[in-house]
Structures are given as structure tokens and as C-alpha cells.
């Protein structure tokens, strides 16, 4: 039996969310025919912006690691936000918060990066317990932001498996869907009856059409495996796109992944 979320269009699922970022993301996905998020893991603001301008038309979301950018500034963040409106995508800072509620609320709102001021979506490890969600939501909810919990990871030997993954799901359900909109996971982790009653978004890194992994434990699957076979909603691709040589080639590769991801989604909608 396919998971109910995998039989609905992204557009119709927008109505099942009250969180403004979740709604906007699903509407963008439908409008741009894209379930592709590009992860822009380069170390200067100029490179980030150049890649975003190239891949922007093909993506529903751009993912950042702001702490790897040498010359990060709030002016850069302003430009990224401007591009997100012009080119119609959501910004996801992959911060992976992992501390007590009070500390993460400060890390989210303050410091050099002021993540909550420019990033629509961020993520957190459930490891510290539900206080991490409360801390982040006190900052994010008034701004219309959203959170994913890391229920699983793509890297070899990671510990987010079995009971830990189930507990992440339970923690999200108990927190409610005002702020937590889904999970980083490799498959539909929202598979029990209580979870299926709600609409959760599953976003999945470790996606590549060529390489099977890297030397540091990353593991790749194709868009088809992720979207059609595992029922995930968003594919997250980094080096597979921005690592291609040539500016025009980066644009073309993003488009290739968009088409692969969208065809897998259309195929899954046809199942009954
Ligand atoms: P890659 O170049 O496609 O391997 O980049 C993957 C990105 O997704 C990179 O920014 C990682 O930090 C991120 N990621 C991941 O690869 N695996 C995970 O489980 C999580 C994030 Br959570």
C-alpha cells in the first residue's frame, strides 16, 4: 500500500498545512514543477550567489551552510532573500541545531549569522529532547519560519536509526505542526497510522545520478529511488550539481535533476 502522502499532488498538500513556509514551499513545487533543492556548499558569497542565479529557476529550495562562507554578511543574506523572491524558492539553512532550548534560541536569533532573520526553514537533531523545538519555535514561529527534525541521515554508520527514528517522529507529533513540518529522512518515516493522519514533508540528502558515495561516508541514491521507491518529497543535491565544471553545465545539470525528480513524482502519483 503506497503511503497516502505519496498519492497526493504537492499543490493539494499545501492546503493541509497551516505553517506559512510549508504552504509556500508546496505551492512553489507545484508551480515550478520542481522537487529539487540545491545544496550550495561553497565558501564565498560570490560563488554562492552565482550558483543560486544559475540553478534558481530549476529549484523549489536552496540549502545553505552559512558557517562555511568565509565572507558571510547580512548584506549577503539580504541578497539571497531578494533572489528567493525573484526566482521563487525557499531558503533552508542546514544548521542541525543540537543543544538545549535556551542555547539554540540564541544560536538561531543572534550571533554573526542571525539565521532566523533570513532563513525560511532550518533543522534540528531531536537528541536533546523536546526543549530544542520549544527554544527554536519561540524565535521562529513569530517570523513564519519552519523546522525539520533529523529522523535519519545519509552517511554510513550514522546512529539515527530504529527506535531513535521512531522517537523523532513521536517528538514531532507531540510538538504539533505549527512549526515542525517534517523530517530529514531517507524514506517515509511517518508510516504508522497516527503519523499518516497528518501531512509531513520528507526531505532527503544523499542524491546523485553518477557517484555512489564519497570518501567520507556520504551515500548517494538516484532521484527515482528517493522519490518513487522511498516516497520522499524533496531531493537535496549538492556536489552532483554545483561540482560540475562550467557555468552553463551547472544550469543544465540542475535542470536534469529537476526533470528526473519530477518524472519520478509524476510516476508515483499514477499508482493506486
Ligand atoms: P552532497 O554534495 O550532495 O553530498 O551534499 C549533501 C548536503 O546535504 C550537504 O550539505 C550535507 O551537509 C547535507 N546532508 C547530508 O548530506 N546528509 C544528511 O544526512 C544531512 C545533511 Br541531515
PDB file of N, CA, C and O and ligand atoms in Angstrom, residues 39 41 63 65 94 96 123 150 152-155 184 186 205-207 214 218 220 236-240 242, ligand 1:
ATOM      1  N   UNK A  39      21.910  22.174  -2.712  1.00  0.00           N
ATOM      2  CA  UNK A  39      22.715  22.490  -1.536  1.00  0.00           C
ATOM      3  C   UNK A  39      23.974  23.200  -2.026  1.00  0.00           C
ATOM      4  O   UNK A  39      24.778  22.615  -2.748  1.00  0.00           O
ATOM      5  N   UNK A  41      27.184  24.371  -1.177  1.00  0.00           N
ATOM      6  CA  UNK A  41      28.210  24.285  -0.132  1.00  0.00           C
ATOM      7  C   UNK A  41      29.549  24.809  -0.641  1.00  0.00           C
ATOM      8  O   UNK A  41      30.530  24.060  -0.749  1.00  0.00           O
ATOM      9  N   UNK A  63      19.589  25.285  -0.248  1.00  0.00           N
ATOM     10  CA  UNK A  63      20.077  24.940   1.092  1.00  0.00           C
ATOM     11  C   UNK A  63      21.470  25.518   1.285  1.00  0.00           C
ATOM     12  O   UNK A  63      22.306  25.436   0.387  1.00  0.00           O
ATOM     13  N   UNK A  65      24.928  26.301   4.136  1.00  0.00           N
ATOM     14  CA  UNK A  65      25.642  26.125   5.406  1.00  0.00           C
ATOM     15  C   UNK A  65      26.351  27.458   5.614  1.00  0.00           C
ATOM     16  O   UNK A  65      27.475  27.653   5.147  1.00  0.00           O
ATOM     17  N   UNK A  94      20.854  24.672   6.710  1.00  0.00           N
ATOM     18  CA  UNK A  94      21.028  23.308   7.242  1.00  0.00           C
ATOM     19  C   UNK A  94      21.894  23.365   8.499  1.00  0.00           C
ATOM     20  O   UNK A  94      23.001  22.851   8.534  1.00  0.00           O
ATOM     21  N   UNK A  96      21.392  22.177  11.631  1.00  0.00           N
ATOM     22  CA  UNK A  96      21.443  21.000  12.527  1.00  0.00           C
ATOM     23  C   UNK A  96      21.690  21.397  13.979  1.00  0.00           C
ATOM     24  O   UNK A  96      22.661  20.961  14.607  1.00  0.00           O
ATOM     25  N   UNK A 123      16.846  23.129  10.539  1.00  0.00           N
ATOM     26  CA  UNK A 123      16.633  21.772  11.050  1.00  0.00           C
ATOM     27  C   UNK A 123      17.337  21.576  12.387  1.00  0.00           C
ATOM     28  O   UNK A 123      18.205  22.373  12.766  1.00  0.00           O
ATOM     29  N   UNK A 150      15.793  15.915  12.291  1.00  0.00           N
ATOM     30  CA  UNK A 150      16.616  14.897  11.632  1.00  0.00           C
ATOM     31  C   UNK A 150      16.242  13.530  12.200  1.00  0.00           C
ATOM     32  O   UNK A 150      16.686  13.149  13.283  1.00  0.00           O
ATOM     33  N   UNK A 152      16.638  10.694  10.294  1.00  0.00           N
ATOM     34  CA  UNK A 152      17.649   9.785   9.729  1.00  0.00           C
ATOM     35  C   UNK A 152      18.724  10.647   9.070  1.00  0.00           C
ATOM     36  O   UNK A 152      18.510  11.832   8.831  1.00  0.00           O
ATOM     37  N   UNK A 153      19.858  10.027   8.742  1.00  0.00           N
ATOM     38  CA  UNK A 153      20.909  10.716   7.989  1.00  0.00           C
ATOM     39  C   UNK A 153      21.363   9.838   6.824  1.00  0.00           C
ATOM     40  O   UNK A 153      21.078   8.642   6.796  1.00  0.00           O
ATOM     41  N   UNK A 154      22.084  10.466   5.894  1.00  0.00           N
ATOM     42  CA  UNK A 154      22.502   9.719   4.695  1.00  0.00           C
ATOM     43  C   UNK A 154      23.869   9.055   4.856  1.00  0.00           C
ATOM     44  O   UNK A 154      24.243   8.233   4.022  1.00  0.00           O
ATOM     45  N   UNK A 155      24.604   9.428   5.875  1.00  0.00           N
ATOM     46  CA  UNK A 155      26.004   8.971   5.978  1.00  0.00           C
ATOM     47  C   UNK A 155      26.117   7.581   6.589  1.00  0.00           C
ATOM     48  O   UNK A 155      25.342   7.213   7.486  1.00  0.00           O
ATOM     49  N   UNK A 184      14.140  15.342   7.946  1.00  0.00           N
ATOM     50  CA  UNK A 184      15.206  14.840   7.090  1.00  0.00           C
ATOM     51  C   UNK A 184      15.190  13.333   7.299  1.00  0.00           C
ATOM     52  O   UNK A 184      15.320  12.851   8.441  1.00  0.00           O
ATOM     53  N   UNK A 186      15.450   9.246   4.933  1.00  0.00           N
ATOM     54  CA  UNK A 186      15.790   8.567   3.682  1.00  0.00           C
ATOM     55  C   UNK A 186      14.581   7.866   3.070  1.00  0.00           C
ATOM     56  O   UNK A 186      14.666   7.304   1.984  1.00  0.00           O
ATOM     57  N   UNK A 205      18.682  14.221   1.623  1.00  0.00           N
ATOM     58  CA  UNK A 205      20.010  14.416   1.029  1.00  0.00           C
ATOM     59  C   UNK A 205      20.620  13.073   0.644  1.00  0.00           C
ATOM     60  O   UNK A 205      20.019  12.023   0.879  1.00  0.00           O
ATOM     61  N   UNK A 206      21.811  13.131   0.041  1.00  0.00           N
ATOM     62  CA  UNK A 206      22.438  11.886  -0.414  1.00  0.00           C
ATOM     63  C   UNK A 206      21.804  11.482  -1.738  1.00  0.00           C
ATOM     64  O   UNK A 206      21.357  10.352  -1.915  1.00  0.00           O
ATOM     65  N   UNK A 207      21.741  12.441  -2.693  1.00  0.00           N
ATOM     66  CA  UNK A 207      21.139  12.172  -4.003  1.00  0.00           C
ATOM     67  C   UNK A 207      22.160  12.498  -5.089  1.00  0.00           C
ATOM     68  O   UNK A 207      22.765  13.572  -5.093  1.00  0.00           O
ATOM     69  N   UNK A 214      31.037   9.306  -1.397  1.00  0.00           N
ATOM     70  CA  UNK A 214      32.327   9.992  -1.402  1.00  0.00           C
ATOM     71  C   UNK A 214      33.262   9.255  -0.447  1.00  0.00           C
ATOM     72  O   UNK A 214      32.905   8.212   0.098  1.00  0.00           O
ATOM     73  N   UNK A 218      29.559   9.633   2.735  1.00  0.00           N
ATOM     74  CA  UNK A 218      28.291  10.003   2.093  1.00  0.00           C
ATOM     75  C   UNK A 218      27.823   8.843   1.204  1.00  0.00           C
ATOM     76  O   UNK A 218      28.652   8.171   0.576  1.00  0.00           O
ATOM     77  N   UNK A 220      24.950   7.904  -1.909  1.00  0.00           N
ATOM     78  CA  UNK A 220      24.006   8.501  -2.855  1.00  0.00           C
ATOM     79  C   UNK A 220      23.019   7.489  -3.420  1.00  0.00           C
ATOM     80  O   UNK A 220      23.368   6.340  -3.685  1.00  0.00           O
ATOM     81  N   UNK A 236      17.619  16.561  -2.233  1.00  0.00           N
ATOM     82  CA  UNK A 236      18.633  17.576  -1.925  1.00  0.00           C
ATOM     83  C   UNK A 236      19.941  17.155  -2.603  1.00  0.00           C
ATOM     84  O   UNK A 236      20.478  16.089  -2.307  1.00  0.00           O
ATOM     85  N   UNK A 237      20.414  17.992  -3.522  1.00  0.00           N
ATOM     86  CA  UNK A 237      21.607  17.653  -4.312  1.00  0.00           C
ATOM     87  C   UNK A 237      22.645  18.757  -4.173  1.00  0.00           C
ATOM     88  O   UNK A 237      22.331  19.928  -4.411  1.00  0.00           O
ATOM     89  N   UNK A 238      23.854  18.380  -3.810  1.00  0.00           N
ATOM     90  CA  UNK A 238      24.941  19.343  -3.682  1.00  0.00           C
ATOM     91  C   UNK A 238      25.945  19.203  -4.803  1.00  0.00           C
ATOM     92  O   UNK A 238      25.753  19.717  -5.907  1.00  0.00           O
ATOM     93  N   UNK A 239      27.043  18.463  -4.525  1.00  0.00           N
ATOM     94  CA  UNK A 239      28.153  18.378  -5.470  1.00  0.00           C
ATOM     95  C   UNK A 239      27.741  17.845  -6.833  1.00  0.00           C
ATOM     96  O   UNK A 239      28.357  18.211  -7.843  1.00  0.00           O
ATOM     97  N   UNK A 240      26.717  17.004  -6.880  1.00  0.00           N
ATOM     98  CA  UNK A 240      26.234  16.470  -8.163  1.00  0.00           C
ATOM     99  C   UNK A 240      25.845  17.579  -9.125  1.00  0.00           C
ATOM    100  O   UNK A 240      25.860  17.395 -10.338  1.00  0.00           O
ATOM    101  N   UNK A 242      26.518  21.532  -8.251  1.00  0.00           N
ATOM    102  CA  UNK A 242      27.454  22.671  -8.301  1.00  0.00           C
ATOM    103  C   UNK A 242      28.888  22.230  -8.586  1.00  0.00           C
ATOM    104  O   UNK A 242      29.734  23.056  -8.944  1.00  0.00           O
TER     105      UNK A 242
HETATM  106  P1  LIG B   1      26.316  16.429  -1.452  1.00  0.00           P
HETATM  107  O1  LIG B   1      27.366  17.276  -2.074  1.00  0.00           O
HETATM  108  O2  LIG B   1      25.104  16.196  -2.381  1.00  0.00           O
HETATM  109  O3  LIG B   1      26.840  15.161  -0.871  1.00  0.00           O
HETATM  110  O4  LIG B   1      25.795  17.347  -0.251  1.00  0.00           O
HETATM  111  C1  LIG B   1      24.805  16.931   0.633  1.00  0.00           C
HETATM  112  C2  LIG B   1      24.391  18.072   1.532  1.00  0.00           C
HETATM  113  O5  LIG B   1      23.356  17.606   2.396  1.00  0.00           O
HETATM  114  C3  LIG B   1      25.498  18.589   2.436  1.00  0.00           C
HETATM  115  O6  LIG B   1      25.271  19.981   2.635  1.00  0.00           O
HETATM  116  C4  LIG B   1      25.278  17.867   3.753  1.00  0.00           C
HETATM  117  O7  LIG B   1      25.668  18.635   4.869  1.00  0.00           O
HETATM  118  C5  LIG B   1      23.783  17.676   3.748  1.00  0.00           C
HETATM  119  N1  LIG B   1      23.330  16.470   4.469  1.00  0.00           N
HETATM  120  C6  LIG B   1      23.697  15.197   4.091  1.00  0.00           C
HETATM  121  O8  LIG B   1      24.427  15.007   3.123  1.00  0.00           O
HETATM  122  N2  LIG B   1      23.232  14.124   4.794  1.00  0.00           N
HETATM  123  C7  LIG B   1      22.439  14.256   5.854  1.00  0.00           C
HETATM  124  O9  LIG B   1      22.021  13.261   6.462  1.00  0.00           O
HETATM  125  C8  LIG B   1      22.061  15.588   6.233  1.00  0.00           C
HETATM  126  C9  LIG B   1      22.526  16.657   5.514  1.00  0.00           C
HETATM  127 BR1  LIG B   1      20.936  15.836   7.658  1.00  0.00          BR
END
